[in-house]
Every structure is written in structure tokens, then in C-alpha cells.
PDB file of C-alpha atoms in Angstrom:
ATOM      1  CA  MET A1475      17.472 -16.170  -4.615  1.00  0.00           C
ATOM      2  CA  ARG A1476      16.304 -12.879  -3.338  1.00  0.00           C
ATOM      3  CA  HIS A1477      13.768 -11.135  -5.285  1.00  0.00           C
ATOM      4  CA  ARG A1478      15.147  -8.648  -6.876  1.00  0.00           C
ATOM      5  CA  VAL A1479      13.903  -4.535  -5.969  1.00  0.00           C
ATOM      6  CA  VAL A1480      15.280  -1.936  -8.436  1.00  0.00           C
ATOM      7  CA  VAL A1481      14.450   1.195  -7.769  1.00  0.00           C
ATOM      8  CA  LEU A1482      14.768   3.361 -10.717  1.00  0.00           C
ATOM      9  CA  ALA A1483      16.164   7.137  -9.584  1.00  0.00           C
ATOM     10  CA  LEU A1484      15.035  10.231 -11.985  1.00  0.00           C
ATOM     11  CA  ASP A1485      16.761  13.897 -11.794  1.00  0.00           C
ATOM     12  CA  GLY A1486      14.417  15.789  -9.970  1.00  0.00           C
ATOM     13  CA  VAL A1487      14.199  12.441  -7.357  1.00  0.00           C
ATOM     14  CA  ILE A1488      12.133  12.897  -4.156  1.00  0.00           C
ATOM     15  CA  PRO A1489      15.077  11.712  -1.451  1.00  0.00           C
ATOM     16  CA  PHE A1490      12.383  10.988   0.842  1.00  0.00           C
ATOM     17  CA  GLU A1491      10.076   8.827  -1.539  1.00  0.00           C
ATOM     18  CA  LEU A1492      13.639   6.995  -3.025  1.00  0.00           C
ATOM     19  CA  GLY A1493      14.367   5.992   0.515  1.00  0.00           C
ATOM     20  CA  ILE A1494      10.565   4.187   0.907  1.00  0.00           C
ATOM     21  CA  PRO A1495      11.801   0.826  -0.893  1.00  0.00           C
ATOM     22  CA  GLN A1496      15.277  -0.194   0.674  1.00  0.00           C
ATOM     23  CA  ARG A1497      13.693   0.996   4.280  1.00  0.00           C
ATOM     24  CA  ILE A1498      10.401  -1.560   3.799  1.00  0.00           C
ATOM     25  CA  PHE A1499      11.868  -3.888   1.663  1.00  0.00           C
ATOM     26  CA  GLY A1500      15.773  -3.801   2.963  1.00  0.00           C
ATOM     27  CA  ARG A1501      14.048  -5.210   6.391  1.00  0.00           C
ATOM     28  CA  ALA A1502      12.264  -7.750   5.193  1.00  0.00           C
ATOM     29  CA  ARG A1503      13.893 -10.635   7.068  1.00  0.00           C
ATOM     30  CA  ASP A1504      12.969 -14.758   6.917  1.00  0.00           C
ATOM     31  CA  LEU A1505      11.323 -15.509  10.529  1.00  0.00           C
ATOM     32  CA  GLU A1506      12.180 -18.672  10.668  1.00  0.00           C
ATOM     33  CA  PRO A1507      15.874 -18.446  11.613  1.00  0.00           C
ATOM     34  CA  SER A1508      16.216 -16.930  15.098  1.00  0.00           C
ATOM     35  CA  ASP A1509      18.388 -14.081  14.477  1.00  0.00           C
ATOM     36  CA  GLY A1510      16.443 -12.704  11.825  1.00  0.00           C
ATOM     37  CA  SER A1511      18.630 -12.687   9.629  1.00  0.00           C
ATOM     38  CA  GLY A1512      17.656 -13.685   6.255  1.00  0.00           C
ATOM     39  CA  SER A1513      17.179 -11.301   4.102  1.00  0.00           C
ATOM     40  CA  LEU A1514      14.140 -11.869   1.308  1.00  0.00           C
ATOM     41  CA  TYR A1515      14.924  -9.190  -0.717  1.00  0.00           C
ATOM     42  CA  GLU A1516      17.974  -7.774  -2.414  1.00  0.00           C
ATOM     43  CA  VAL A1517      17.645  -3.790  -3.271  1.00  0.00           C
ATOM     44  CA  VAL A1518      19.157  -2.048  -5.844  1.00  0.00           C
ATOM     45  CA  THR A1519      19.084   1.449  -7.056  1.00  0.00           C
ATOM     46  CA  CYS A1520      19.583   2.593 -10.431  1.00  0.00           C
ATOM     47  CA  SER A1521      19.579   5.928 -13.192  1.00  0.00           C
ATOM     48  CA  VAL A1522      18.401   5.825 -16.712  1.00  0.00           C
ATOM     49  CA  ARG A1523      22.100   7.114 -17.090  1.00  0.00           C
ATOM     50  CA  PRO A1524      25.920   5.321 -16.663  1.00  0.00           C
ATOM     51  CA  PRO A1525      26.250   5.136 -13.062  1.00  0.00           C
ATOM     52  CA  GLY A1526      26.893   8.998 -11.304  1.00  0.00           C
ATOM     53  CA  GLU A1527      25.467  11.747 -10.295  1.00  0.00           C
ATOM     54  CA  VAL A1528      22.049  12.480 -10.250  1.00  0.00           C
ATOM     55  CA  ARG A1529      19.822  15.559  -8.861  1.00  0.00           C
ATOM     56  CA  THR A1530      17.350  15.296  -6.606  1.00  0.00           C
ATOM     57  CA  ASP A1531      14.319  17.900  -5.574  1.00  0.00           C
ATOM     58  CA  ALA A1532      16.072  18.980  -2.193  1.00  0.00           C
ATOM     59  CA  ASP A1533      19.721  20.463  -2.040  1.00  0.00           C
ATOM     60  CA  PHE A1534      21.820  17.723  -2.679  1.00  0.00           C
ATOM     61  CA  SER A1535      22.758  14.971  -5.575  1.00  0.00           C
ATOM     62  CA  ILE A1536      22.678  11.093  -4.933  1.00  0.00           C
ATOM     63  CA  VAL A1537      25.175   8.832  -6.951  1.00  0.00           C
ATOM     64  CA  VAL A1538      23.649   6.210  -7.886  1.00  0.00           C
ATOM     65  CA  GLU A1539      26.486   3.087  -8.586  1.00  0.00           C
ATOM     66  CA  HIS A1540      24.101   1.294 -11.549  1.00  0.00           C
ATOM     67  CA  GLY A1541      23.153   2.167 -14.545  1.00  0.00           C
ATOM     68  CA  PRO A1542      19.791   1.258 -16.241  1.00  0.00           C
ATOM     69  CA  GLU A1543      20.982  -2.254 -17.227  1.00  0.00           C
ATOM     70  CA  ALA A1544      20.620  -3.011 -13.383  1.00  0.00           C
ATOM     71  CA  LEU A1545      16.432  -3.305 -14.801  1.00  0.00           C
ATOM     72  CA  ALA A1546      17.558  -6.511 -16.283  1.00  0.00           C
ATOM     73  CA  ALA A1547      17.614  -8.186 -13.839  1.00  0.00           C
ATOM     74  CA  ALA A1548      14.931  -6.832 -11.916  1.00  0.00           C
ATOM     75  CA  ASP A1549      11.938  -9.196 -10.528  1.00  0.00           C
ATOM     76  CA  THR A1550       9.947  -5.827  -9.043  1.00  0.00           C
ATOM     77  CA  VAL A1551      10.711  -1.997 -10.461  1.00  0.00           C
ATOM     78  CA  VAL A1552       9.291   0.513  -8.541  1.00  0.00           C
ATOM     79  CA  VAL A1553       9.325   4.387  -9.757  1.00  0.00           C
ATOM     80  CA  PRO A1554       9.354   7.151  -7.105  1.00  0.00           C
ATOM     81  CA  ALA A1555       8.377   9.967  -7.994  1.00  0.00           C
ATOM     82  CA  SER A1556      10.168  12.954  -9.468  1.00  0.00           C
ATOM     83  CA  TYR A1557       8.627  16.019 -10.003  1.00  0.00           C
ATOM     84  CA  GLU A1558      10.608  16.732 -13.745  1.00  0.00           C
ATOM     85  CA  LEU A1559       8.522  13.736 -14.815  1.00  0.00           C
ATOM     86  CA  GLY A1560       5.475  14.309 -12.754  1.00  0.00           C
ATOM     87  CA  PRO A1561       2.618  16.715 -13.422  1.00  0.00           C
ATOM     88  CA  VAL A1562       4.581  19.199 -15.211  1.00  0.00           C
ATOM     89  CA  HIS A1563       5.043  16.549 -17.661  1.00  0.00           C
ATOM     90  CA  GLU A1564       2.444  17.702 -20.040  1.00  0.00           C
ATOM     91  CA  GLU A1565       3.022  15.260 -23.416  1.00  0.00           C
ATOM     92  CA  GLY A1566       2.442  12.297 -21.488  1.00  0.00           C
ATOM     93  CA  ARG A1567       5.389  10.912 -23.616  1.00  0.00           C
ATOM     94  CA  LEU A1568       8.968   9.251 -22.326  1.00  0.00           C
ATOM     95  CA  THR A1569      11.903  10.696 -22.994  1.00  0.00           C
ATOM     96  CA  GLY A1570      14.861   8.660 -25.535  1.00  0.00           C
ATOM     97  CA  GLU A1571      16.771   8.046 -22.636  1.00  0.00           C
ATOM     98  CA  LEU A1572      13.831   7.138 -20.092  1.00  0.00           C
ATOM     99  CA  ALA A1573      12.340   4.882 -23.174  1.00  0.00           C
ATOM    100  CA  ASP A1574      16.004   3.161 -23.854  1.00  0.00           C
ATOM    101  CA  ALA A1575      15.926   2.432 -20.053  1.00  0.00           C
ATOM    102  CA  LEU A1576      12.434   0.940 -19.074  1.00  0.00           C
ATOM    103  CA  GLY A1577      13.484  -1.227 -22.945  1.00  0.00           C
ATOM    104  CA  TYR A1578      16.080  -2.986 -20.554  1.00  0.00           C
ATOM    105  CA  ILE A1579      12.936  -4.457 -18.097  1.00  0.00           C
ATOM    106  CA  ARG A1580      12.032  -7.916 -18.813  1.00  0.00           C
ATOM    107  CA  PRO A1581       8.335  -8.232 -19.439  1.00  0.00           C
ATOM    108  CA  GLY A1582       5.833 -10.227 -16.516  1.00  0.00           C
ATOM    109  CA  THR A1583       8.031  -7.734 -14.160  1.00  0.00           C
ATOM    110  CA  ARG A1584       6.599  -6.640 -11.376  1.00  0.00           C
ATOM    111  CA  MET A1585       5.963  -2.728 -11.896  1.00  0.00           C
ATOM    112  CA  VAL A1586       5.218   0.020  -8.925  1.00  0.00           C
ATOM    113  CA  SER A1587       4.938   3.389  -8.749  1.00  0.00           C
ATOM    114  CA  ILE A1588       5.226   5.873  -5.247  1.00  0.00           C
ATOM    115  CA  CYS A1589       3.265   9.092  -6.084  1.00  0.00           C
ATOM    116  CA  THR A1590       3.736  10.884  -9.473  1.00  0.00           C
ATOM    117  CA  GLY A1591       6.104   7.993 -10.558  1.00  0.00           C
ATOM    118  CA  GLY A1592       3.188   6.645 -11.891  1.00  0.00           C
ATOM    119  CA  TYR A1593       3.573   9.373 -14.572  1.00  0.00           C
ATOM    120  CA  VAL A1594       5.923   6.958 -16.243  1.00  0.00           C
ATOM    121  CA  LEU A1595       3.888   3.378 -15.975  1.00  0.00           C
ATOM    122  CA  ALA A1596       1.548   5.877 -17.904  1.00  0.00           C
ATOM    123  CA  ALA A1597       3.374   6.495 -20.493  1.00  0.00           C
ATOM    124  CA  ALA A1598       4.693   4.064 -21.104  1.00  0.00           C
ATOM    125  CA  GLY A1599       1.834   2.204 -21.370  1.00  0.00           C
ATOM    126  CA  LEU A1600       1.668  -0.111 -18.925  1.00  0.00           C
ATOM    127  CA  LEU A1601      -1.237   1.363 -17.011  1.00  0.00           C
ATOM    128  CA  ASP A1602      -3.589   1.899 -20.425  1.00  0.00           C
ATOM    129  CA  GLY A1603      -7.387  -0.005 -19.320  1.00  0.00           C
ATOM    130  CA  ARG A1604      -5.987  -0.561 -15.611  1.00  0.00           C
ATOM    131  CA  PRO A1605      -7.053   1.003 -12.167  1.00  0.00           C
ATOM    132  CA  ALA A1606      -4.594   3.437 -10.610  1.00  0.00           C
ATOM    133  CA  THR A1607      -3.687   6.078  -8.696  1.00  0.00           C
ATOM    134  CA  THR A1608      -1.350   8.910  -8.242  1.00  0.00           C
ATOM    135  CA  HIS A1609      -1.354  12.036  -5.749  1.00  0.00           C
ATOM    136  CA  TRP A1610      -4.860  13.403  -4.931  1.00  0.00           C
ATOM    137  CA  SER A1611      -3.718  17.253  -6.219  1.00  0.00           C
ATOM    138  CA  SER A1612      -2.463  15.402  -9.423  1.00  0.00           C
ATOM    139  CA  ALA A1613      -5.323  13.277 -10.178  1.00  0.00           C
ATOM    140  CA  ASP A1614      -7.396  15.566 -12.172  1.00  0.00           C
ATOM    141  CA  HIS A1615      -4.148  16.035 -14.320  1.00  0.00           C
ATOM    142  CA  PHE A1616      -3.320  12.607 -14.356  1.00  0.00           C
ATOM    143  CA  GLN A1617      -6.696  11.538 -15.797  1.00  0.00           C
ATOM    144  CA  ARG A1618      -6.611  14.410 -18.226  1.00  0.00           C
ATOM    145  CA  LEU A1619      -3.178  12.900 -19.842  1.00  0.00           C
ATOM    146  CA  PHE A1620      -3.628   9.869 -19.914  1.00  0.00           C
ATOM    147  CA  PRO A1621      -7.812   9.133 -20.354  1.00  0.00           C
ATOM    148  CA  LYS A1622      -7.789   5.459 -21.076  1.00  0.00           C
ATOM    149  CA  ILE A1623      -6.415   4.873 -17.342  1.00  0.00           C
ATOM    150  CA  HIS A1624      -9.130   4.343 -14.893  1.00  0.00           C
ATOM    151  CA  VAL A1625      -7.899   7.032 -11.708  1.00  0.00           C
ATOM    152  CA  ASP A1626      -9.244   6.422  -8.065  1.00  0.00           C
ATOM    153  CA  PRO A1627      -7.941   9.281  -6.164  1.00  0.00           C
ATOM    154  CA  ASP A1628      -9.229   8.496  -3.486  1.00  0.00           C
ATOM    155  CA  VAL A1629      -7.223   5.600  -2.513  1.00  0.00           C
ATOM    156  CA  LEU A1630      -3.760   5.295  -0.666  1.00  0.00           C
ATOM    157  CA  PHE A1631      -2.852   2.531  -3.331  1.00  0.00           C
ATOM    158  CA  ILE A1632      -4.069   0.546  -6.425  1.00  0.00           C
ATOM    159  CA  ASP A1633      -2.818  -3.763  -6.230  1.00  0.00           C
ATOM    160  CA  ASP A1634      -3.328  -4.612 -10.148  1.00  0.00           C
ATOM    161  CA  GLY A1635      -1.710  -7.948  -9.849  1.00  0.00           C
ATOM    162  CA  ASP A1636       1.450  -7.451 -11.918  1.00  0.00           C
ATOM    163  CA  VAL A1637       0.947  -3.177 -11.537  1.00  0.00           C
ATOM    164  CA  LEU A1638       0.819  -1.533  -7.802  1.00  0.00           C
ATOM    165  CA  THR A1639       0.611   2.344  -7.943  1.00  0.00           C
ATOM    166  CA  SER A1640       0.076   4.309  -4.651  1.00  0.00           C
ATOM    167  CA  ALA A1641      -0.701   7.919  -3.683  1.00  0.00           C
ATOM    168  CA  GLY A1642       1.137  10.523  -2.197  1.00  0.00           C
ATOM    169  CA  VAL A1643       4.864  10.575  -0.600  1.00  0.00           C
ATOM    170  CA  ALA A1644       3.911   8.342   2.385  1.00  0.00           C
ATOM    171  CA  ALA A1645       1.743   5.681   0.671  1.00  0.00           C
ATOM    172  CA  GLY A1646       4.376   4.728  -0.692  1.00  0.00           C
ATOM    173  CA  ILE A1647       5.213   3.250   2.712  1.00  0.00           C
ATOM    174  CA  ASP A1648       1.346   1.189   2.935  1.00  0.00           C
ATOM    175  CA  LEU A1649       2.125   0.160  -0.873  1.00  0.00           C
ATOM    176  CA  CYS A1650       5.408  -1.171  -0.061  1.00  0.00           C
ATOM    177  CA  LEU A1651       4.201  -3.121   2.866  1.00  0.00           C
ATOM    178  CA  HIS A1652       1.165  -3.921   1.136  1.00  0.00           C
ATOM    179  CA  ILE A1653       3.746  -6.091  -1.267  1.00  0.00           C
ATOM    180  CA  VAL A1654       5.868  -7.929   1.522  1.00  0.00           C
ATOM    181  CA  ARG A1655       2.245  -8.911   3.024  1.00  0.00           C
ATOM    182  CA  ARG A1656       1.672  -9.964  -0.237  1.00  0.00           C
ATOM    183  CA  ASP A1657       4.805 -11.927  -0.891  1.00  0.00           C
ATOM    184  CA  HIS A1658       5.521 -13.196   2.336  1.00  0.00           C
ATOM    185  CA  GLY A1659       2.598 -12.947   4.789  1.00  0.00           C
ATOM    186  CA  THR A1660       1.170 -10.746   7.580  1.00  0.00           C
ATOM    187  CA  ALA A1661       3.776 -11.289   9.596  1.00  0.00           C
ATOM    188  CA  VAL A1662       6.516 -10.557   8.091  1.00  0.00           C
ATOM    189  CA  ALA A1663       4.756  -7.353   6.529  1.00  0.00           C
ATOM    190  CA  ASN A1664       4.225  -6.353  10.516  1.00  0.00           C
ATOM    191  CA  ASP A1665       7.058  -7.306  11.628  1.00  0.00           C
ATOM    192  CA  VAL A1666       8.814  -4.672   8.591  1.00  0.00           C
ATOM    193  CA  ALA A1667       6.079  -2.613  10.054  1.00  0.00           C
ATOM    194  CA  ARG A1668       7.558  -2.669  14.603  1.00  0.00           C
ATOM    195  CA  ARG A1669      10.628  -2.262  13.257  1.00  0.00           C
ATOM    196  CA  THR A1670      10.140   0.739  10.794  1.00  0.00           C
ATOM    197  CA  VAL A1671       7.901   2.503  13.854  1.00  0.00           C
ATOM    198  CA  VAL A1672       5.176   2.876  10.861  1.00  0.00           C
ATOM    199  CA  PRO A1673       0.966   1.370  11.217  1.00  0.00           C
ATOM    200  CA  PRO A1674       1.276  -2.031   9.480  1.00  0.00           C
ATOM    201  CA  HIS A1675      -1.785  -1.022   8.042  1.00  0.00           C
ATOM    202  CA  ARG A1676      -3.751   2.998   7.731  1.00  0.00           C
ATOM    203  CA  ASP A1677      -7.552   2.738   7.464  1.00  0.00           C
ATOM    204  CA  GLY A1678      -8.771   4.431   4.350  1.00  0.00           C
ATOM    205  CA  GLY A1679      -8.246   6.673   1.359  1.00  0.00           C
ATOM    206  CA  GLN A1680      -6.487  10.195   0.523  1.00  0.00           C
ATOM    207  CA  ALA A1681      -9.666  11.870   1.150  1.00  0.00           C
ATOM    208  CA  GLN A1682      -8.782  12.267   4.743  1.00  0.00           C
ATOM    209  CA  TYR A1683      -5.940  14.010   4.284  1.00  0.00           C
ATOM    210  CA  ILE A1684      -6.975  16.500   1.232  1.00  0.00           C
ATOM    211  CA  SER A1685      -9.692  19.259   2.894  1.00  0.00           C
ATOM    212  CA  ARG A1686      -9.450  17.894   6.789  1.00  0.00           C
ATOM    213  CA  PRO A1687      -6.640  15.886   7.575  1.00  0.00           C
ATOM    214  CA  VAL A1688      -6.861  15.983  11.265  1.00  0.00           C
ATOM    215  CA  PRO A1689      -9.450  17.229  13.613  1.00  0.00           C
ATOM    216  CA  GLU A1690     -10.096  20.380  14.445  1.00  0.00           C
ATOM    217  CA  PRO A1691      -8.813  21.471  18.197  1.00  0.00           C
ATOM    218  CA  ARG A1692     -10.687  20.082  20.866  1.00  0.00           C
ATOM    219  CA  SER A1693     -13.666  19.033  18.521  1.00  0.00           C
ATOM    220  CA  ALA A1694     -15.588  15.250  19.556  1.00  0.00           C
ATOM    221  CA  THR A1695     -13.628  12.374  17.669  1.00  0.00           C
ATOM    222  CA  THR A1696     -13.759   8.807  16.507  1.00  0.00           C
ATOM    223  CA  THR A1697     -10.808   7.609  18.280  1.00  0.00           C
ATOM    224  CA  SER A1698     -11.862   5.521  21.457  1.00  0.00           C
ATOM    225  CA  ALA A1699     -15.177   3.900  19.154  1.00  0.00           C
ATOM    226  CA  ARG A1700     -12.415   2.414  16.924  1.00  0.00           C
ATOM    227  CA  ALA A1701     -10.497   2.030  19.653  1.00  0.00           C
ATOM    228  CA  TRP A1702     -13.311   0.265  21.137  1.00  0.00           C
ATOM    229  CA  ALA A1703     -14.703  -1.745  18.230  1.00  0.00           C
ATOM    230  CA  LEU A1704     -11.104  -3.068  17.601  1.00  0.00           C
ATOM    231  CA  GLY A1705     -11.547  -4.744  21.204  1.00  0.00           C
ATOM    232  CA  ARG A1706     -14.468  -6.327  20.487  1.00  0.00           C
ATOM    233  CA  LEU A1707     -13.820  -7.392  16.551  1.00  0.00           C
ATOM    234  CA  GLU A1708     -15.280 -11.347  17.271  1.00  0.00           C
ATOM    235  CA  GLN A1709     -18.876  -9.708  18.640  1.00  0.00           C
ATOM    236  CA  PRO A1710     -21.273  -7.683  16.806  1.00  0.00           C
ATOM    237  CA  ILE A1711     -21.447  -4.321  16.536  1.00  0.00           C
ATOM    238  CA  LEU A1712     -23.833  -1.925  16.025  1.00  0.00           C
ATOM    239  CA  LEU A1713     -22.999   1.815  13.780  1.00  0.00           C
ATOM    240  CA  ARG A1714     -25.730   2.926  16.978  1.00  0.00           C
ATOM    241  CA  ASP A1715     -23.300   1.476  19.847  1.00  0.00           C
ATOM    242  CA  LEU A1716     -20.159   3.217  18.747  1.00  0.00           C
ATOM    243  CA  ALA A1717     -22.182   7.086  17.949  1.00  0.00           C
ATOM    244  CA  ARG A1718     -23.546   6.934  21.549  1.00  0.00           C
ATOM    245  CA  LEU A1719     -19.523   5.773  22.942  1.00  0.00           C
ATOM    246  CA  GLU A1720     -18.786   9.440  21.097  1.00  0.00           C
ATOM    247  CA  SER A1721     -21.875  10.730  22.442  1.00  0.00           C
ATOM    248  CA  MET A1722     -22.763  11.473  18.656  1.00  0.00           C
ATOM    249  CA  SER A1723     -25.741  10.714  16.387  1.00  0.00           C
ATOM    250  CA  VAL A1724     -25.552   8.156  14.037  1.00  0.00           C
ATOM    251  CA  ARG A1725     -25.736  11.241  11.430  1.00  0.00           C
ATOM    252  CA  THR A1726     -22.954  13.224  12.811  1.00  0.00           C
ATOM    253  CA  PHE A1727     -20.595   9.927  13.745  1.00  0.00           C
ATOM    254  CA  THR A1728     -21.120   9.298  10.588  1.00  0.00           C
ATOM    255  CA  ARG A1729     -19.915  11.739   8.637  1.00  0.00           C
ATOM    256  CA  ARG A1730     -16.923  12.539  11.298  1.00  0.00           C
ATOM    257  CA  PHE A1731     -15.875   9.011  10.780  1.00  0.00           C
ATOM    258  CA  ARG A1732     -15.423   9.423   6.732  1.00  0.00           C
ATOM    259  CA  GLU A1733     -13.852  12.422   7.352  1.00  0.00           C
ATOM    260  CA  GLU A1734     -10.870  11.088   9.399  1.00  0.00           C
ATOM    261  CA  VAL A1735     -10.970   7.744   7.847  1.00  0.00           C
ATOM    262  CA  GLY A1736     -11.856   7.409   4.482  1.00  0.00           C
ATOM    263  CA  VAL A1737     -14.721   5.174   4.036  1.00  0.00           C
ATOM    264  CA  SER A1738     -17.973   4.415   6.616  1.00  0.00           C
ATOM    265  CA  PRO A1739     -17.938   2.746   9.611  1.00  0.00           C
ATOM    266  CA  GLY A1740     -19.146  -0.424   7.955  1.00  0.00           C
ATOM    267  CA  GLN A1741     -16.309  -0.069   5.465  1.00  0.00           C
ATOM    268  CA  TRP A1742     -13.455  -0.056   8.443  1.00  0.00           C
ATOM    269  CA  LEU A1743     -15.436  -2.591  10.259  1.00  0.00           C
ATOM    270  CA  THR A1744     -15.275  -5.477   6.867  1.00  0.00           C
ATOM    271  CA  GLN A1745     -11.215  -4.184   6.794  1.00  0.00           C
ATOM    272  CA  GLN A1746     -10.398  -4.737  10.311  1.00  0.00           C
ATOM    273  CA  ARG A1747     -11.957  -7.863  10.611  1.00  0.00           C
ATOM    274  CA  VAL A1748     -10.414  -9.163   7.385  1.00  0.00           C
ATOM    275  CA  GLU A1749      -6.930  -8.245   9.064  1.00  0.00           C
ATOM    276  CA  ARG A1750      -7.797  -9.600  11.505  1.00  0.00           C
ATOM    277  CA  ALA A1751      -8.753 -13.468   9.782  1.00  0.00           C
ATOM    278  CA  ARG A1752      -5.872 -13.002   7.487  1.00  0.00           C
ATOM    279  CA  GLN A1753      -4.266 -13.131  11.049  1.00  0.00           C
ATOM    280  CA  LEU A1754      -5.590 -15.802  12.274  1.00  0.00           C
ATOM    281  CA  LEU A1755      -5.018 -18.415   8.697  1.00  0.00           C
ATOM    282  CA  GLU A1756      -1.217 -17.391   9.213  1.00  0.00           C
ATOM    283  CA  SER A1757      -0.163 -17.790  12.502  1.00  0.00           C
ATOM    284  CA  SER A1758      -2.990 -20.789  13.962  1.00  0.00           C
ATOM    285  CA  ASP A1759      -4.554 -24.212  13.157  1.00  0.00           C
ATOM    286  CA  LEU A1760      -8.655 -22.590  14.161  1.00  0.00           C
ATOM    287  CA  SER A1761     -10.710 -23.975  11.678  1.00  0.00           C
ATOM    288  CA  ILE A1762     -12.137 -21.480   9.185  1.00  0.00           C
ATOM    289  CA  ASP A1763     -15.708 -21.994  11.039  1.00  0.00           C
ATOM    290  CA  GLN A1764     -13.796 -20.514  14.045  1.00  0.00           C
ATOM    291  CA  VAL A1765     -11.637 -17.846  12.365  1.00  0.00           C
ATOM    292  CA  ALA A1766     -14.824 -16.971  11.364  1.00  0.00           C
ATOM    293  CA  HIS A1767     -16.146 -16.489  14.515  1.00  0.00           C
ATOM    294  CA  ASP A1768     -13.192 -14.904  16.650  1.00  0.00           C
ATOM    295  CA  ALA A1769     -12.714 -12.067  13.136  1.00  0.00           C
ATOM    296  CA  GLY A1770     -16.172 -11.193  13.684  1.00  0.00           C
ATOM    297  CA  PHE A1771     -18.192 -12.516  10.583  1.00  0.00           C
ATOM    298  CA  GLY A1772     -20.079 -15.307  12.323  1.00  0.00           C
ATOM    299  CA  THR A1773     -19.630 -17.781   9.115  1.00  0.00           C
ATOM    300  CA  ALA A1774     -17.833 -19.637   7.266  1.00  0.00           C
ATOM    301  CA  THR A1775     -19.258 -18.641   3.719  1.00  0.00           C
ATOM    302  CA  SER A1776     -19.813 -14.757   5.208  1.00  0.00           C
ATOM    303  CA  LEU A1777     -15.845 -15.055   5.872  1.00  0.00           C
ATOM    304  CA  ARG A1778     -15.626 -16.702   2.612  1.00  0.00           C
ATOM    305  CA  GLN A1779     -17.809 -14.334   0.772  1.00  0.00           C
ATOM    306  CA  HIS A1780     -15.462 -11.496   2.542  1.00  0.00           C
ATOM    307  CA  MET A1781     -12.323 -12.550   1.434  1.00  0.00           C
ATOM    308  CA  GLN A1782     -13.290 -13.135  -2.050  1.00  0.00           C
ATOM    309  CA  ALA A1783     -14.322  -9.738  -2.832  1.00  0.00           C
ATOM    310  CA  THR A1784     -11.491  -8.360  -0.563  1.00  0.00           C
ATOM    311  CA  LEU A1785      -8.482 -10.588  -1.536  1.00  0.00           C
ATOM    312  CA  GLY A1786      -9.719 -12.520  -4.745  1.00  0.00           C
ATOM    313  CA  VAL A1787      -8.974 -15.546  -2.389  1.00  0.00           C
ATOM    314  CA  SER A1788     -11.109 -18.603  -0.343  1.00  0.00           C
ATOM    315  CA  PRO A1789      -9.994 -18.735   3.341  1.00  0.00           C
ATOM    316  CA  THR A1790      -8.602 -21.903   2.736  1.00  0.00           C
ATOM    317  CA  VAL A1791      -6.190 -20.996  -0.446  1.00  0.00           C
ATOM    318  CA  TYR A1792      -4.907 -17.762   1.411  1.00  0.00           C
ATOM    319  CA  ARG A1793      -3.985 -20.194   4.384  1.00  0.00           C
ATOM    320  CA  ARG A1794      -3.033 -23.254   2.325  1.00  0.00           C
ATOM    321  CA  THR A1795      -0.608 -20.018   0.252  1.00  0.00           C
ATOM    322  CA  PHE A1796       0.379 -18.081   3.212  1.00  0.00           C
ATOM    323  CA  ARG A1797       1.180 -20.882   5.802  1.00  0.00           C
ATOM    324  CA  SER A1798       2.935 -23.305   3.135  1.00  0.00           C
ATOM    325  CA  ALA A1799       5.244 -19.705   1.847  1.00  0.00           C
ATOM    326  CA  SER A1800       6.100 -20.059   5.961  1.00  0.00           C
ATOM    327  CA  ALA A1801       7.228 -23.764   5.970  1.00  0.00           C
ATOM    328  CA  GLY A1802       9.821 -23.308   2.830  1.00  0.00           C
ATOM    329  CA  ARG A1803      11.057 -20.099   4.408  1.00  0.00           C
TER     330      ARG A1803
END
């Protein structure tokens, strides 16, 4: 049985965000068949009312063919942003119609929000005591309205197991790709990213998009240093060498890097090395020691520590999970 993703289209939904789950999950294919025909997800869109028209925030409406009962068969429910249930929803409560619809959802169903769709999960009490994120411009209001939630406004998405939230708009793509990667491994997620013509993994968080989305024209950037580092992750990489490549002082380089990427150079290097290790664990028979070396961690102990901190599993468990999943498809 394919994993069933049900997307809840609310009045005022943003069409771009509504289409993200279908675009990402709908493109996920089993890579074993030569024709790539094995769809891994079934994506269904539903409304809180019987099938019919749903208003969007654009100058058109959409027709949804499924009512709220579709939620009862969901393995994952995705709630895209709706301006009518976003920051302007001051009471922090569910409306009767929406509350009734969410009542169809089975316990244990994975819940996902895109952008201010997190307001729906929060109003339903699903985020109490949990970490969550939303669009940076709504983060303060979100925190005031739902003080029991640990709001992180700096990240692109948060995976808290059975409940996942994303930042604004395009961060929904990052989150859906992450879910595909979590469910079926890096190779499948990268294939989806290539088909969709988006990066398989974006660096940093929302900070890079708030006050300075891109460098000023003609100003120095850290792009060349990042490209240089990616080509030699298995070797020692010093901050002063990165700064020297861009003809900057270490202090200036570190500040510029954080402005552009959203994290420090050290954090970014660790992210890239973990990603390299994941790819090697999934796609090769290299020993854990060799994977640690080729990813730039040096020792198996260091690799184990970083994967445990980042992914919550050891390299051996990660390989067993995703190599077994690949063999079983």
C-alpha cells in the first residue's frame, strides 16, 4: 500500500503552498524499476466541507473532490497556509467546521504544516510542549498566541517525529523533501529534487531571508569558499583558509557567511559532512571508518557523535534502515 498523504485545503489557501505536497510526494518514485514507475505516495486533497469550491487567496477558486472524511484514511496530513486561519486568527481556537474535520484524523497520523498552517496544528493542541516554526513575520504573534509552544523563528523546518512544521512558503518544499528523505532515503529525495529543479537541501535557516535576502550588488560573497569546501570535505578545512579565499578577515568572513547562509561556517561544514555520510551509507558498502574519513569526520567515533546529534541514530542503524528499505522496494 502506498503511503497516503491528505492535503487539507482551507478557504483562503495559498495556491502555491497547496501544490507543494502533490509536486514533491507525487514525484517520489521507487528507483528499482527501470522505468521509475513505482509511486511511493498517494496524494489526495480534501476540504472541511463536502466536495465543492474552496476559495483561495488569489483571484480564482478551486474545486476539491473530497470532503473531510478523506482525513480518516490519511497516513500523513498536510495543512498549507491559509490567510483566513493564519496570523489574523486572533482567538487561537478552531472553528466548528474545522474542528469537526480534524476529528476524522486517526491517532498516530503524521501531521505536517506549511507556513502559517501551523496555526491550525497549534489551535488543535498538537504543538503544546513541542518545538515548532512558522513564517518569520508571524513568529512573535504565533508565540504570544500559543505560549506553550517552543517557537524557533530561525529554521526552515522542524521535525519533531510525528509532527513537523515549516517556515514560510518555499520552506514547505524543504520540509516535504526532508520527509521523502526520511521515509525512503537520500537517493529518492535527490531524484525528486532533480525532477522538480530545486536544491535537495538548502543551507541555513530563515535568518538569511529576513533583513538581507541576497548580498548587495558587487559586494563580496562567500560562494566561492563554499564551493571550494564542498570539493574537499574529506580534508581538514580551516576557517582562515575559507576567509583567505574570499580575501576577507576571519571576522568579516564569519559575519558575511552567517548573513548569507544563516549558520556559522562550522555548523555549515558539519551539515554538509553529515549529508555526505548519509549518501555514502545509503549508496556504498564502505566501512563505517571509511565513510567517516570520506565525509571529513576523521574517525568513526566522531561520525557517530555527529549523526546521533543530528539524526538521532548511529551510522550502522541509519545504513541498516535505508539499505533495507531500498532492498525491500
